mmCIF file of C-alpha atoms in Angstrom:
data_model
loop_
_atom_site.group_PDB
_atom_site.id
_atom_site.type_symbol
_atom_site.label_atom_id
_atom_site.label_comp_id
_atom_site.label_asym_id
_atom_site.label_seq_id
_atom_site.Cartn_x
_atom_site.Cartn_y
_atom_site.Cartn_z
ATOM 1 C CA MET A 1 0.000 0.000 0.000
ATOM 2 C CA ASN A 2 1.520 3.354 -1.009
ATOM 3 C CA ASN A 3 1.311 6.660 0.897
ATOM 4 C CA LYS A 4 -1.656 7.876 -1.098
ATOM 5 C CA ASP A 5 -3.597 4.695 -0.309
ATOM 6 C CA GLN A 6 -2.697 4.963 3.364
ATOM 7 C CA GLU A 7 -3.688 8.610 3.499
ATOM 8 C CA PHE A 8 -7.026 7.836 1.873
ATOM 9 C CA GLU A 9 -7.708 4.892 4.160
ATOM 10 C CA ALA A 10 -7.006 7.080 7.185
ATOM 11 C CA LEU A 11 -9.399 9.707 5.833
ATOM 12 C CA VAL A 12 -12.143 7.141 5.320
ATOM 13 C CA HIS A 13 -11.770 5.704 8.804
ATOM 14 C CA ALA A 14 -11.599 9.144 10.409
ATOM 15 C CA TYR A 15 -14.414 10.915 8.569
ATOM 16 C CA SER A 16 -16.789 8.509 6.810
ATOM 17 C CA ALA A 17 -19.207 8.489 9.761
ATOM 18 C CA ASP A 18 -19.267 12.302 9.940
ATOM 19 C CA VAL A 19 -19.722 12.634 6.180
ATOM 20 C CA TYR A 20 -22.547 10.081 6.271
ATOM 21 C CA ARG A 21 -24.311 11.943 9.101
ATOM 22 C CA PHE A 22 -24.044 15.245 7.262
ATOM 23 C CA ALA A 23 -25.365 13.585 4.134
ATOM 24 C CA TYR A 24 -28.230 11.982 6.029
ATOM 25 C CA TRP A 25 -29.398 15.246 7.567
ATOM 26 C CA LEU A 26 -29.027 17.109 4.298
ATOM 27 C CA CYS A 27 -30.645 14.453 2.051
ATOM 28 C CA LYS A 28 -33.169 13.178 4.619
ATOM 29 C CA ASN A 29 -32.767 9.725 3.169
ATOM 30 C CA ALA A 30 -30.487 6.951 4.441
ATOM 31 C CA SER A 31 -29.721 5.135 1.188
ATOM 32 C CA LEU A 32 -29.161 8.374 -0.696
ATOM 33 C CA ALA A 33 -26.907 9.520 2.149
ATOM 34 C CA GLU A 34 -24.786 6.411 1.708
ATOM 35 C CA ASP A 35 -24.612 6.951 -2.065
ATOM 36 C CA MET A 36 -23.564 10.557 -1.526
ATOM 37 C CA THR A 37 -20.938 9.441 0.986
ATOM 38 C CA GLN A 38 -19.548 6.952 -1.535
ATOM 39 C CA GLU A 39 -19.511 9.627 -4.255
ATOM 40 C CA THR A 40 -17.811 12.083 -1.926
ATOM 41 C CA PHE A 41 -14.986 9.690 -1.158
ATOM 42 C CA ALA A 42 -14.728 8.666 -4.820
ATOM 43 C CA ARG A 43 -14.138 12.325 -5.710
ATOM 44 C CA ALA A 44 -11.862 12.780 -2.721
ATOM 45 C CA TRP A 45 -9.699 9.905 -3.923
ATOM 46 C CA LYS A 46 -9.336 11.484 -7.349
ATOM 47 C CA SER A 47 -8.197 14.801 -5.936
ATOM 48 C CA ILE A 48 -6.460 13.725 -2.750
ATOM 49 C CA ASP A 49 -3.175 15.155 -4.033
ATOM 50 C CA GLY A 50 -4.767 18.597 -3.710
ATOM 51 C CA LEU A 51 -5.295 18.152 0.036
ATOM 52 C CA VAL A 52 -2.234 19.875 1.433
ATOM 53 C CA ASP A 53 -3.266 20.385 5.053
ATOM 54 C CA ASP A 54 -4.611 17.294 6.839
ATOM 55 C CA ARG A 55 -6.326 19.532 9.411
ATOM 56 C CA ALA A 56 -8.558 20.858 6.642
ATOM 57 C CA ALA A 57 -9.584 17.346 5.545
ATOM 58 C CA LYS A 58 -13.003 17.319 7.171
ATOM 59 C CA ALA A 59 -14.017 20.723 5.810
ATOM 60 C CA TRP A 60 -12.685 19.648 2.404
ATOM 61 C CA LEU A 61 -14.811 16.484 2.468
ATOM 62 C CA ILE A 62 -17.884 18.435 3.543
ATOM 63 C CA THR A 63 -17.360 20.853 0.665
ATOM 64 C CA ILE A 64 -17.169 17.905 -1.759
ATOM 65 C CA LEU A 65 -20.284 16.379 -0.190
ATOM 66 C CA ARG A 66 -22.272 19.603 -0.524
ATOM 67 C CA ARG A 67 -21.308 19.831 -4.206
ATOM 68 C CA GLU A 68 -22.314 16.195 -4.757
ATOM 69 C CA ILE A 69 -25.682 16.740 -3.121
ATOM 70 C CA ALA A 70 -26.264 19.924 -5.118
ATOM 71 C CA ARG A 71 -25.278 18.075 -8.287
ATOM 72 C CA HIS A 72 -27.602 15.173 -7.443
ATOM 73 C CA PHE A 73 -30.631 17.332 -6.764
ATOM 74 C CA GLY A 74 -29.791 19.649 -9.640
ATOM 75 C CA ARG A 75 -29.595 16.696 -12.002
ATOM 76 C CA LYS A 76 -32.820 15.193 -10.732
ATOM 77 C CA ARG A 77 -34.565 18.548 -10.428
ATOM 78 C CA VAL A 78 -36.163 17.398 -7.202
ATOM 79 C CA ASP A 79 -37.985 20.175 -5.436
ATOM 80 C CA THR A 80 -39.743 18.022 -2.893
ATOM 81 C CA VAL A 81 -37.835 16.394 -0.080
ATOM 82 C CA PRO A 82 -37.548 12.600 0.016
ATOM 83 C CA ILE A 83 -39.538 10.639 2.555
ATOM 84 C CA GLN A 84 -38.482 11.342 6.089
ATOM 85 C CA GLU A 85 -36.881 8.255 7.405
ATOM 86 C CA THR A 86 -36.519 8.806 11.086
ATOM 87 C CA ASN A 87 -37.015 5.556 12.860
ATOM 88 C CA ILE A 88 -36.105 4.006 16.108
ATOM 89 C CA GLU A 89 -33.216 1.947 14.634
ATOM 90 C CA ARG A 90 -31.373 5.082 13.643
ATOM 91 C CA LEU A 91 -31.401 6.713 17.062
ATOM 92 C CA GLY A 92 -28.104 7.156 18.840
ATOM 93 C CA ASN A 93 -27.521 6.486 22.531
ATOM 94 C CA SER A 94 -28.740 9.363 24.590
ATOM 95 C CA PRO A 95 -28.442 9.718 28.322
ATOM 96 C CA GLY A 96 -30.637 12.827 28.325
ATOM 97 C CA LEU A 97 -33.464 12.087 25.878
ATOM 98 C CA ASN A 98 -35.786 9.136 25.660
ATOM 99 C CA ALA A 99 -36.662 7.554 22.311
ATOM 100 C CA ALA A 100 -39.847 9.587 21.870
ATOM 101 C CA GLU A 101 -38.007 12.834 22.566
ATOM 102 C CA GLN A 102 -35.276 11.848 20.152
ATOM 103 C CA LEU A 103 -37.818 11.109 17.434
ATOM 104 C CA GLU A 104 -39.415 14.466 18.097
ATOM 105 C CA LEU A 105 -36.017 16.109 17.818
ATOM 106 C CA HIS A 106 -35.307 14.283 14.539
ATOM 107 C CA ASP A 107 -38.596 15.477 13.184
ATOM 108 C CA ALA A 108 -37.827 19.032 14.237
ATOM 109 C CA ILE A 109 -34.376 18.878 12.603
ATOM 110 C CA PHE A 110 -35.911 17.611 9.365
ATOM 111 C CA LYS A 111 -38.453 20.411 9.460
ATOM 112 C CA LEU A 112 -35.782 23.083 9.794
ATOM 113 C CA ASP A 113 -35.272 25.078 6.667
ATOM 114 C CA ASN A 114 -31.981 24.056 5.054
ATOM 115 C CA LYS A 115 -30.516 27.517 5.617
ATOM 116 C CA TYR A 116 -30.851 26.931 9.371
ATOM 117 C CA ARG A 117 -30.119 23.203 9.426
ATOM 118 C CA GLU A 118 -26.860 23.310 7.533
ATOM 119 C CA PRO A 119 -24.968 25.809 9.717
ATOM 120 C CA LEU A 120 -26.306 24.060 12.814
ATOM 121 C CA LEU A 121 -24.976 20.715 11.552
ATOM 122 C CA LEU A 122 -21.618 22.285 10.883
ATOM 123 C CA GLN A 123 -21.457 23.795 14.343
ATOM 124 C CA VAL A 124 -22.830 20.951 16.446
ATOM 125 C CA LEU A 125 -21.626 17.942 14.441
ATOM 126 C CA GLY A 126 -18.608 19.539 12.845
ATOM 127 C CA GLY A 127 -17.444 21.625 15.769
ATOM 128 C CA TYR A 128 -16.802 24.639 13.543
ATOM 129 C CA SER A 129 -16.944 28.263 14.629
ATOM 130 C CA SER A 130 -19.208 30.790 12.905
ATOM 131 C CA GLN A 131 -16.164 32.122 11.086
ATOM 132 C CA GLU A 132 -15.278 28.672 9.723
ATOM 133 C CA ILE A 133 -18.892 27.896 8.812
ATOM 134 C CA GLY A 134 -19.025 31.202 6.992
ATOM 135 C CA THR A 135 -16.042 30.126 4.926
ATOM 136 C CA ILE A 136 -17.603 26.745 4.096
ATOM 137 C CA LEU A 137 -21.039 28.159 3.273
ATOM 138 C CA ASP A 138 -19.762 31.394 1.795
ATOM 139 C CA LEU A 139 -21.733 33.499 4.263
ATOM 140 C CA PRO A 140 -20.738 36.344 6.608
ATOM 141 C CA PRO A 141 -20.136 35.029 10.154
ATOM 142 C CA SER A 142 -22.865 37.335 11.489
ATOM 143 C CA VAL A 143 -25.422 35.637 9.212
ATOM 144 C CA VAL A 144 -24.187 32.219 10.328
ATOM 145 C CA LEU A 145 -24.546 33.266 13.965
ATOM 146 C CA THR A 146 -28.116 34.425 13.410
ATOM 147 C CA ARG A 147 -29.111 31.271 11.574
ATOM 148 C CA VAL A 148 -27.574 28.919 14.120
ATOM 149 C CA HIS A 149 -29.253 30.835 16.901
ATOM 150 C CA ARG A 150 -32.648 30.592 15.168
ATOM 151 C CA ALA A 151 -32.110 26.880 14.511
ATOM 152 C CA ARG A 152 -31.418 26.334 18.204
ATOM 153 C CA GLN A 153 -34.500 28.307 19.176
ATOM 154 C CA LYS A 154 -36.693 26.203 16.903
ATOM 155 C CA LEU A 155 -35.251 22.951 18.234
ATOM 156 C CA ARG A 156 -35.507 24.128 21.793
ATOM 157 C CA LYS A 157 -39.148 24.959 21.211
ATOM 158 C CA ALA A 158 -39.705 21.502 19.735
ATOM 159 C CA LEU A 159 -38.047 19.826 22.709
ATOM 160 C CA SER A 160 -39.749 21.931 25.394
ATOM 161 C CA PRO A 161 -42.811 23.628 23.897
ATOM 162 C CA GLU A 162 -43.756 25.034 27.285
ATOM 163 C CA THR A 163 -40.405 26.761 27.704
ATOM 164 C CA GLU A 164 -40.456 30.455 26.974
ATOM 165 C CA ILE A 165 -37.573 31.160 24.680
ATOM 166 C CA SER A 166 -35.699 34.098 26.008
ATOM 167 C CA ASN A 167 -34.115 36.335 23.463
ATOM 168 C CA VAL A 168 -31.164 36.769 25.703
ATOM 169 C CA VAL A 169 -29.012 38.073 22.949
ATOM 170 C CA ARG A 170 -30.154 40.350 20.210
ATOM 171 C CA LEU A 171 -28.363 39.177 17.111
ATOM 172 C CA MET B 1 -21.821 37.273 41.056
ATOM 173 C CA SER B 2 -23.738 39.934 39.117
ATOM 174 C CA ASN B 3 -27.383 39.500 38.148
ATOM 175 C CA GLN B 4 -27.431 42.440 35.728
ATOM 176 C CA THR B 5 -27.014 42.046 31.958
ATOM 177 C CA THR B 6 -24.160 44.246 30.784
ATOM 178 C CA PRO B 7 -22.470 44.894 27.427
ATOM 179 C CA ASN B 8 -19.971 42.259 28.521
ATOM 180 C CA CYS B 9 -22.862 39.804 28.778
ATOM 181 C CA THR B 10 -23.859 40.442 25.165
ATOM 182 C CA HIS B 11 -20.275 39.944 24.080
ATOM 183 C CA ALA B 12 -19.960 36.740 26.130
ATOM 184 C CA ARG B 13 -23.239 35.255 24.841
ATOM 185 C CA ARG B 14 -22.427 36.098 21.249
ATOM 186 C CA ALA B 15 -19.072 34.378 21.710
ATOM 187 C CA LEU B 16 -20.724 31.315 23.272
ATOM 188 C CA LEU B 17 -23.244 31.057 20.438
ATOM 189 C CA SER B 18 -20.623 31.675 17.807
ATOM 190 C CA ASP B 19 -18.217 28.977 18.940
ATOM 191 C CA PRO B 20 -19.604 26.884 21.806
ATOM 192 C CA GLY B 21 -16.700 24.466 21.563
ATOM 193 C CA HIS B 22 -14.123 27.088 22.433
ATOM 194 C CA ILE B 23 -14.500 29.415 25.386
ATOM 195 C CA ALA B 24 -11.839 32.121 25.423
ATOM 196 C CA ASP B 25 -10.179 33.204 28.664
ATOM 197 C CA ASP B 26 -11.971 36.572 28.850
ATOM 198 C CA ILE B 27 -15.343 34.840 28.422
ATOM 199 C CA GLN B 28 -14.423 32.309 31.073
ATOM 200 C CA GLN B 29 -13.573 35.130 33.445
ATOM 201 C CA HIS B 30 -16.877 36.833 32.715
ATOM 202 C CA LEU B 31 -18.792 33.605 33.349
ATOM 203 C CA GLN B 32 -17.180 33.276 36.742
ATOM 204 C CA ALA B 33 -18.435 36.723 37.636
ATOM 205 C CA CYS B 34 -21.908 36.673 36.016
ATOM 206 C CA HIS B 35 -24.658 34.403 37.286
ATOM 207 C CA ARG B 36 -27.012 34.997 34.332
ATOM 208 C CA CYS B 37 -24.366 34.253 31.729
ATOM 209 C CA THR B 38 -23.296 31.116 33.605
ATOM 210 C CA GLN B 39 -26.912 29.977 33.480
ATOM 211 C CA PHE B 40 -27.096 30.884 29.800
ATOM 212 C CA ALA B 41 -23.922 28.865 29.108
ATOM 213 C CA HIS B 42 -25.333 25.921 31.041
ATOM 214 C CA GLU B 43 -28.658 25.973 29.159
ATOM 215 C CA LEU B 44 -26.853 26.275 25.848
ATOM 216 C CA SER B 45 -24.588 23.378 26.704
ATOM 217 C CA CYS B 46 -27.566 21.164 27.713
ATOM 218 C CA LEU B 47 -29.445 22.030 24.533
ATOM 219 C CA ASP B 48 -26.387 21.373 22.385
ATOM 220 C CA THR B 49 -25.848 18.025 24.085
ATOM 221 C CA ASP B 50 -29.419 17.056 23.202
ATOM 222 C CA ILE B 51 -29.077 18.299 19.632
ATOM 223 C CA GLN B 52 -25.750 16.542 19.234
ATOM 224 C CA THR B 53 -27.284 13.305 20.489
ATOM 225 C CA GLY B 54 -30.146 13.708 18.043
ATOM 226 C CA LEU B 55 -27.815 14.376 15.144
ATOM 227 C CA ASN B 56 -25.473 11.489 15.963
ATOM 228 C CA ILE B 57 -27.554 8.882 14.206
ATOM 229 C CA LYS B 58 -26.207 5.367 13.794
ATOM 230 C CA VAL B 59 -23.975 4.912 10.776
ATOM 231 C CA PRO B 60 -24.503 1.843 8.531
ATOM 232 C CA ASP B 61 -22.376 -1.134 9.503
ATOM 233 C CA LYS B 62 -19.021 -1.369 7.758
ATOM 234 C CA LEU B 63 -19.503 1.901 5.890
ATOM 235 C CA ALA B 64 -15.757 2.589 5.840
ATOM 236 C CA ASP B 65 -15.061 -0.953 4.576
ATOM 237 C CA ARG B 66 -17.588 -0.492 1.788
ATOM 238 C CA ILE B 67 -16.031 2.822 0.745
ATOM 239 C CA LEU B 68 -12.565 1.254 0.636
ATOM 240 C CA LEU B 69 -13.873 -1.777 -1.232
ATOM 241 C CA ALA B 70 -15.517 0.452 -3.840
ATOM 242 C CA LYS B 71 -12.312 2.417 -4.239
ATOM 243 C CA GLY B 72 -10.334 -0.804 -4.779
ATOM 244 C CA VAL B 73 -12.753 -1.916 -7.467
ATOM 245 C CA ARG B 74 -12.726 1.509 -9.130
ATOM 246 C CA GLN B 75 -8.957 1.337 -9.293
ATOM 247 C CA SER B 76 -9.108 -2.105 -10.806
ATOM 248 C CA ARG B 77 -11.780 -0.984 -13.265
ATOM 249 C CA HIS B 78 -9.680 2.053 -14.135
ATOM 250 C CA SER B 79 -6.702 -0.129 -14.976
ATOM 251 C CA ASN B 80 -9.006 -2.335 -17.049
ATOM 252 C CA ARG B 81 -10.332 0.746 -18.825
ATOM 253 C CA LEU B 82 -6.788 1.813 -19.507
ATOM 254 C CA GLY B 83 -6.269 -1.565 -21.125
ATOM 255 C CA VAL B 84 -9.447 -1.104 -23.121
ATOM 256 C CA TRP B 85 -8.313 2.382 -24.096
ATOM 257 C CA LEU B 86 -4.989 1.048 -25.306
ATOM 258 C CA LYS B 87 -6.859 -1.591 -27.270
ATOM 259 C CA GLY B 88 -8.973 1.211 -28.710
ATOM 260 C CA VAL B 89 -5.851 3.030 -29.857
ATOM 261 C CA ALA B 90 -4.617 -0.149 -31.462
ATOM 262 C CA ALA B 91 -8.008 -0.684 -33.062
ATOM 263 C CA SER B 92 -7.961 2.863 -34.399
ATOM 264 C CA ALA B 93 -4.598 2.237 -35.968
ATOM 265 C CA ALA B 94 -5.923 -0.964 -37.430
ATOM 266 C CA LEU B 95 -8.933 0.993 -38.693
ATOM 267 C CA LEU B 96 -6.709 2.761 -41.130
ATOM 268 C CA MET B 97 -5.870 -0.577 -42.684
ATOM 269 C CA THR B 98 -8.876 -2.752 -42.003
ATOM 270 C CA SER B 99 -11.868 -0.552 -41.287
ATOM 271 C CA ILE B 100 -14.405 -3.353 -41.603
ATOM 272 C CA GLY B 101 -12.598 -5.573 -39.118
ATOM 273 C CA SER B 102 -12.351 -2.754 -36.600
ATOM 274 C CA TYR B 103 -16.022 -1.908 -37.035
ATOM 275 C CA LEU B 104 -16.975 -5.481 -36.182
ATOM 276 C CA TYR B 105 -14.705 -5.414 -33.141
ATOM 277 C CA LEU B 106 -16.125 -2.164 -31.773
ATOM 278 C CA SER B 107 -19.742 -3.061 -32.340
ATOM 279 C CA ALA B 108 -19.519 -6.485 -30.667
ATOM 280 C CA PRO B 109 -22.252 -7.050 -28.039
ATOM 281 C CA LEU B 110 -21.379 -7.439 -24.357
ATOM 282 C CA LEU B 111 -20.054 -10.858 -23.438
ATOM 283 C CA VAL B 112 -21.797 -12.814 -20.716
ATOM 284 C CA GLU B 113 -18.580 -12.713 -18.659
ATOM 285 C CA GLU B 114 -18.567 -8.895 -18.861
ATOM 286 C CA ILE B 115 -22.228 -8.754 -17.864
ATOM 287 C CA ALA B 116 -21.584 -10.916 -14.807
ATOM 288 C CA LEU B 117 -18.520 -8.958 -13.691
ATOM 289 C CA ALA B 118 -20.259 -5.621 -14.215
ATOM 290 C CA HIS B 119 -23.179 -6.757 -12.084
ATOM 291 C CA VAL B 120 -20.936 -7.968 -9.268
ATOM 292 C CA ARG B 121 -19.048 -4.651 -9.337
ATOM 293 C CA ASP B 122 -22.240 -2.595 -9.417
ATOM 294 C CA GLU B 123 -23.613 -4.374 -6.365
ATOM 295 C CA LEU B 124 -20.449 -4.768 -4.332
ATOM 296 C CA HIS B 125 -22.258 -3.910 -1.140
ATOM 297 C CA HIS B 126 -23.862 -7.361 -1.187
ATOM 298 C CA LEU B 127 -20.435 -8.904 -0.633
ATOM 299 C CA ILE B 128 -20.563 -7.800 2.968
ATOM 300 C CA ASP B 129 -24.201 -8.575 3.647
ATOM 301 C CA LYS B 130 -24.854 -11.136 6.383
ATOM 302 C CA ASP B 131 -28.565 -11.812 5.986
ATOM 303 C CA ASN B 132 -28.282 -15.552 6.733
ATOM 304 C CA ILE B 133 -30.866 -16.577 4.143
ATOM 305 C CA GLU B 134 -32.741 -19.877 4.530
ATOM 306 C CA LEU B 135 -32.654 -22.385 1.657
ATOM 307 C CA ALA B 136 -36.448 -22.107 1.345
ATOM 308 C CA GLN B 137 -36.178 -18.345 0.827
ATOM 309 C CA LEU B 138 -33.606 -18.871 -1.898
ATOM 310 C CA ASN B 139 -35.777 -21.477 -3.581
ATOM 311 C CA ASN B 140 -38.710 -19.046 -3.581
ATOM 312 C CA LEU B 141 -36.553 -16.630 -5.546
ATOM 313 C CA LEU B 142 -35.374 -19.354 -7.936
ATOM 314 C CA GLU B 143 -38.851 -20.733 -8.593
ATOM 315 C CA PRO B 144 -39.655 -18.356 -11.510
ATOM 316 C CA LEU B 145 -36.476 -19.617 -13.186
ATOM 317 C CA ASN B 146 -37.748 -23.225 -12.854
ATOM 318 C CA ILE B 147 -34.827 -24.315 -10.735
ATOM 319 C CA ARG B 148 -34.213 -25.030 -7.066
ATOM 320 C CA MET B 149 -31.347 -26.061 -4.852
ATOM 321 C CA ARG B 150 -31.752 -29.398 -3.108
ATOM 322 C CA ASN B 151 -29.467 -28.370 -0.272
ATOM 323 C CA THR B 152 -26.587 -26.038 0.348
ATOM 324 C CA SER B 153 -23.328 -26.632 2.100
ATOM 325 C CA HIS B 154 -22.644 -22.899 2.434
ATOM 326 C CA THR B 155 -24.085 -20.078 4.490
ATOM 327 C CA ILE B 156 -26.176 -17.848 2.241
ATOM 328 C CA ASN B 157 -25.245 -14.265 3.126
ATOM 329 C CA TYR B 158 -27.535 -12.615 0.604
ATOM 330 C CA ALA B 159 -30.193 -13.579 -1.929
ATOM 331 C CA GLY B 160 -32.353 -11.242 -3.954
ATOM 332 C CA SER B 161 -34.032 -10.773 -7.313
ATOM 333 C CA CYS B 162 -32.474 -8.200 -9.572
ATOM 334 C CA LYS B 163 -32.279 -7.064 -13.151
ATOM 335 C CA ILE B 164 -29.217 -8.477 -14.853
ATOM 336 C CA HIS B 165 -28.692 -6.981 -18.299
ATOM 337 C CA GLY B 166 -32.410 -6.285 -18.583
ATOM 338 C CA SER B 167 -33.707 -9.679 -17.423
ATOM 339 C CA ALA B 168 -35.053 -10.621 -13.996
ATOM 340 C CA GLY B 169 -32.326 -12.751 -12.428
ATOM 341 C CA VAL B 170 -31.310 -13.859 -8.959
ATOM 342 C CA HIS B 171 -28.244 -12.607 -7.104
ATOM 343 C CA VAL B 172 -26.869 -14.823 -4.336
ATOM 344 C CA VAL B 173 -23.812 -14.385 -2.129
ATOM 345 C CA LEU B 174 -22.401 -17.412 -0.301
ATOM 346 C CA GLN B 175 -19.943 -17.378 2.552
ATOM 347 C CA GLY B 176 -16.724 -18.689 0.968
ATOM 348 C CA GLU B 177 -13.657 -20.176 2.589
ATOM 349 C CA ARG B 178 -11.609 -17.002 2.168
ATOM 350 C CA ALA B 179 -13.965 -14.540 0.463
ATOM 351 C CA PRO B 180 -17.647 -14.249 -0.516
ATOM 352 C CA VAL B 181 -18.756 -16.200 -3.588
ATOM 353 C CA THR B 182 -21.392 -14.616 -5.843
ATOM 354 C CA LEU B 183 -23.875 -16.659 -7.872
ATOM 355 C CA LEU B 184 -25.770 -14.875 -10.631
ATOM 356 C CA PHE B 185 -28.658 -16.739 -12.168
ATOM 357 C CA MET B 186 -29.063 -15.007 -15.532
ATOM 358 C CA PRO B 187 -32.107 -16.322 -17.423
ATOM 359 C CA GLY B 188 -31.551 -13.876 -20.273
ATOM 360 C CA GLU B 189 -27.951 -14.881 -21.006
ATOM 361 C CA HIS B 190 -27.696 -18.079 -23.016
ATOM 362 C CA ILE B 191 -24.378 -19.798 -23.634
ATOM 363 C CA LYS B 192 -23.487 -23.130 -25.144
ATOM 364 C CA ALA B 193 -20.440 -24.010 -23.107
ATOM 365 C CA ARG B 194 -18.668 -23.149 -19.841
ATOM 366 C CA LYS B 195 -16.787 -19.848 -19.923
ATOM 367 C CA THR B 196 -14.193 -18.465 -17.559
ATOM 368 C CA ILE B 197 -14.037 -14.962 -16.107
ATOM 369 C CA GLU B 198 -11.010 -13.066 -14.911
ATOM 370 C CA ASP B 199 -10.007 -9.481 -14.243
ATOM 371 C CA ASN B 200 -7.688 -7.776 -11.767
ATOM 372 C CA SER B 201 -9.945 -8.449 -8.773
ATOM 373 C CA PHE B 202 -12.274 -11.330 -9.557
ATOM 374 C CA LYS B 203 -12.326 -14.685 -11.243
ATOM 375 C CA GLY B 204 -15.146 -17.050 -12.037
ATOM 376 C CA VAL B 205 -17.022 -19.248 -14.446
ATOM 377 C CA VAL B 206 -20.285 -19.034 -16.358
ATOM 378 C CA LEU B 207 -22.152 -22.321 -16.754
ATOM 379 C CA PRO B 208 -25.001 -23.015 -19.175
ATOM 380 C CA LEU B 209 -28.380 -23.778 -17.576
ATOM 381 C CA ALA B 210 -31.592 -25.045 -19.144
ATOM 382 C CA GLN B 211 -32.890 -21.488 -18.834
ATOM 383 C CA GLY B 212 -30.031 -19.001 -19.310
ATOM 384 C CA SER B 213 -26.789 -19.325 -17.403
ATOM 385 C CA LEU B 214 -25.211 -19.248 -13.958
ATOM 386 C CA ALA B 215 -22.142 -17.170 -13.138
ATOM 387 C CA ILE B 216 -20.014 -18.071 -10.114
ATOM 388 C CA VAL B 217 -17.690 -15.182 -9.253
ATOM 389 C CA ALA B 218 -15.337 -14.664 -6.330
ATOM 390 C CA ASP B 219 -12.261 -12.816 -5.250
ATOM 391 C CA LYS B 220 -9.086 -14.138 -6.842
ATOM 392 C CA GLN B 221 -7.884 -15.643 -3.560
ATOM 393 C CA GLU B 222 -10.877 -18.003 -3.389
ATOM 394 C CA THR B 223 -10.644 -21.509 -4.889
ATOM 395 C CA LEU B 224 -13.725 -21.850 -7.058
ATOM 396 C CA GLU B 225 -13.589 -25.421 -8.370
ATOM 397 C CA PRO B 226 -15.287 -27.039 -5.339
ATOM 398 C CA TYR B 227 -18.127 -24.499 -5.524
ATOM 399 C CA GLU B 228 -18.656 -25.106 -9.198
ATOM 400 C CA GLN B 229 -18.906 -28.839 -8.631
ATOM 401 C CA ARG B 230 -21.111 -28.682 -5.527
ATOM 402 C CA ILE B 231 -23.504 -26.098 -6.910
ATOM 403 C CA GLN B 232 -24.024 -28.097 -10.075
ATOM 404 C CA GLU B 233 -24.817 -31.147 -7.930
ATOM 405 C CA GLN B 234 -27.211 -29.192 -5.727
ATOM 406 C CA LEU B 235 -29.157 -27.519 -8.546
ATOM 407 C CA THR B 236 -32.164 -29.249 -9.947
ATOM 408 C CA THR B 237 -34.739 -28.309 -12.570
ATOM 409 C CA ILE B 238 -38.342 -28.072 -11.385
#
């Protein structure tokens, strides 16, 4: 196995789960998410020589994934979202939420407009700052901050409808 | 600890919302001094934990293995294509001299061996399935092809109906000694005699059946002869 193969294998083991999760939440469809993940890594393999900084690998893969998803939906001209697939088998282990609450949360995440969902995914799943998300999504950090905040508010409302959402920070 | 919201609070909360994973020293200091912002940070952290849990859905089993397997096959296919491309160049050169011969070469239909290999490559994910199919389930799938298996000495990891080169066939994956063994029942592909298959990754045979043909394909490290013999013994026409 040469260096390029080793580098690619390390990338796959390190990031395939994250890429799949991003794809799942963006496509709302498990089998399509897996196809998009495969396509992303197929493209990554072709252009792996262009990845100079290993620390940027995850953001690089997410950028490829977003292009693949855009290409897929552009090609298919699909305006409607695929069937929502949240089911009990897909739930992760949660110490804080029971299965019903998790399903409710999944539903709320699916219902988020993509402009709110995507920056939230990047922040919570990806661990990126507003500045970094802005670079990935080509948005000013202030817009990212507003969208992530609104996404959180919507999810918080879905999780605890009785809770009054305090606008503690005017963004 | 202060209970009043100050401009520092706005700054701290913006910073927390902007990058919850990284709390700078000045924000940390403010949190120590401000009760309301500490509470805000706590609520935000609890909400993010819940959201993170919700987002962390289970990933399909062996996803990374499947990605690496697909990459291996793409590489092998690429090298095959390169071979085909080189043949194309040679054919083009020959075209200058024998255009009719080249035309016949280029317009040749797909060979049954190519059809079988292409199908195995297109559905590689079945090589890692572990569905543990019962013989009766397999025979239900084979019934429309007027064949059945009397018994099987191998674990059946996958069995399903699928289109193979436009015809409804049956795709089966057996647990091999070293690697999975794929059986493709191809009712639309008729051959007169046994054919062998080989490329950079796989090898196999295609056997004539009363209705179409049967391809047996496996990784190159697998010894196929015993499978070929046993499967022929186990197959019976209905």
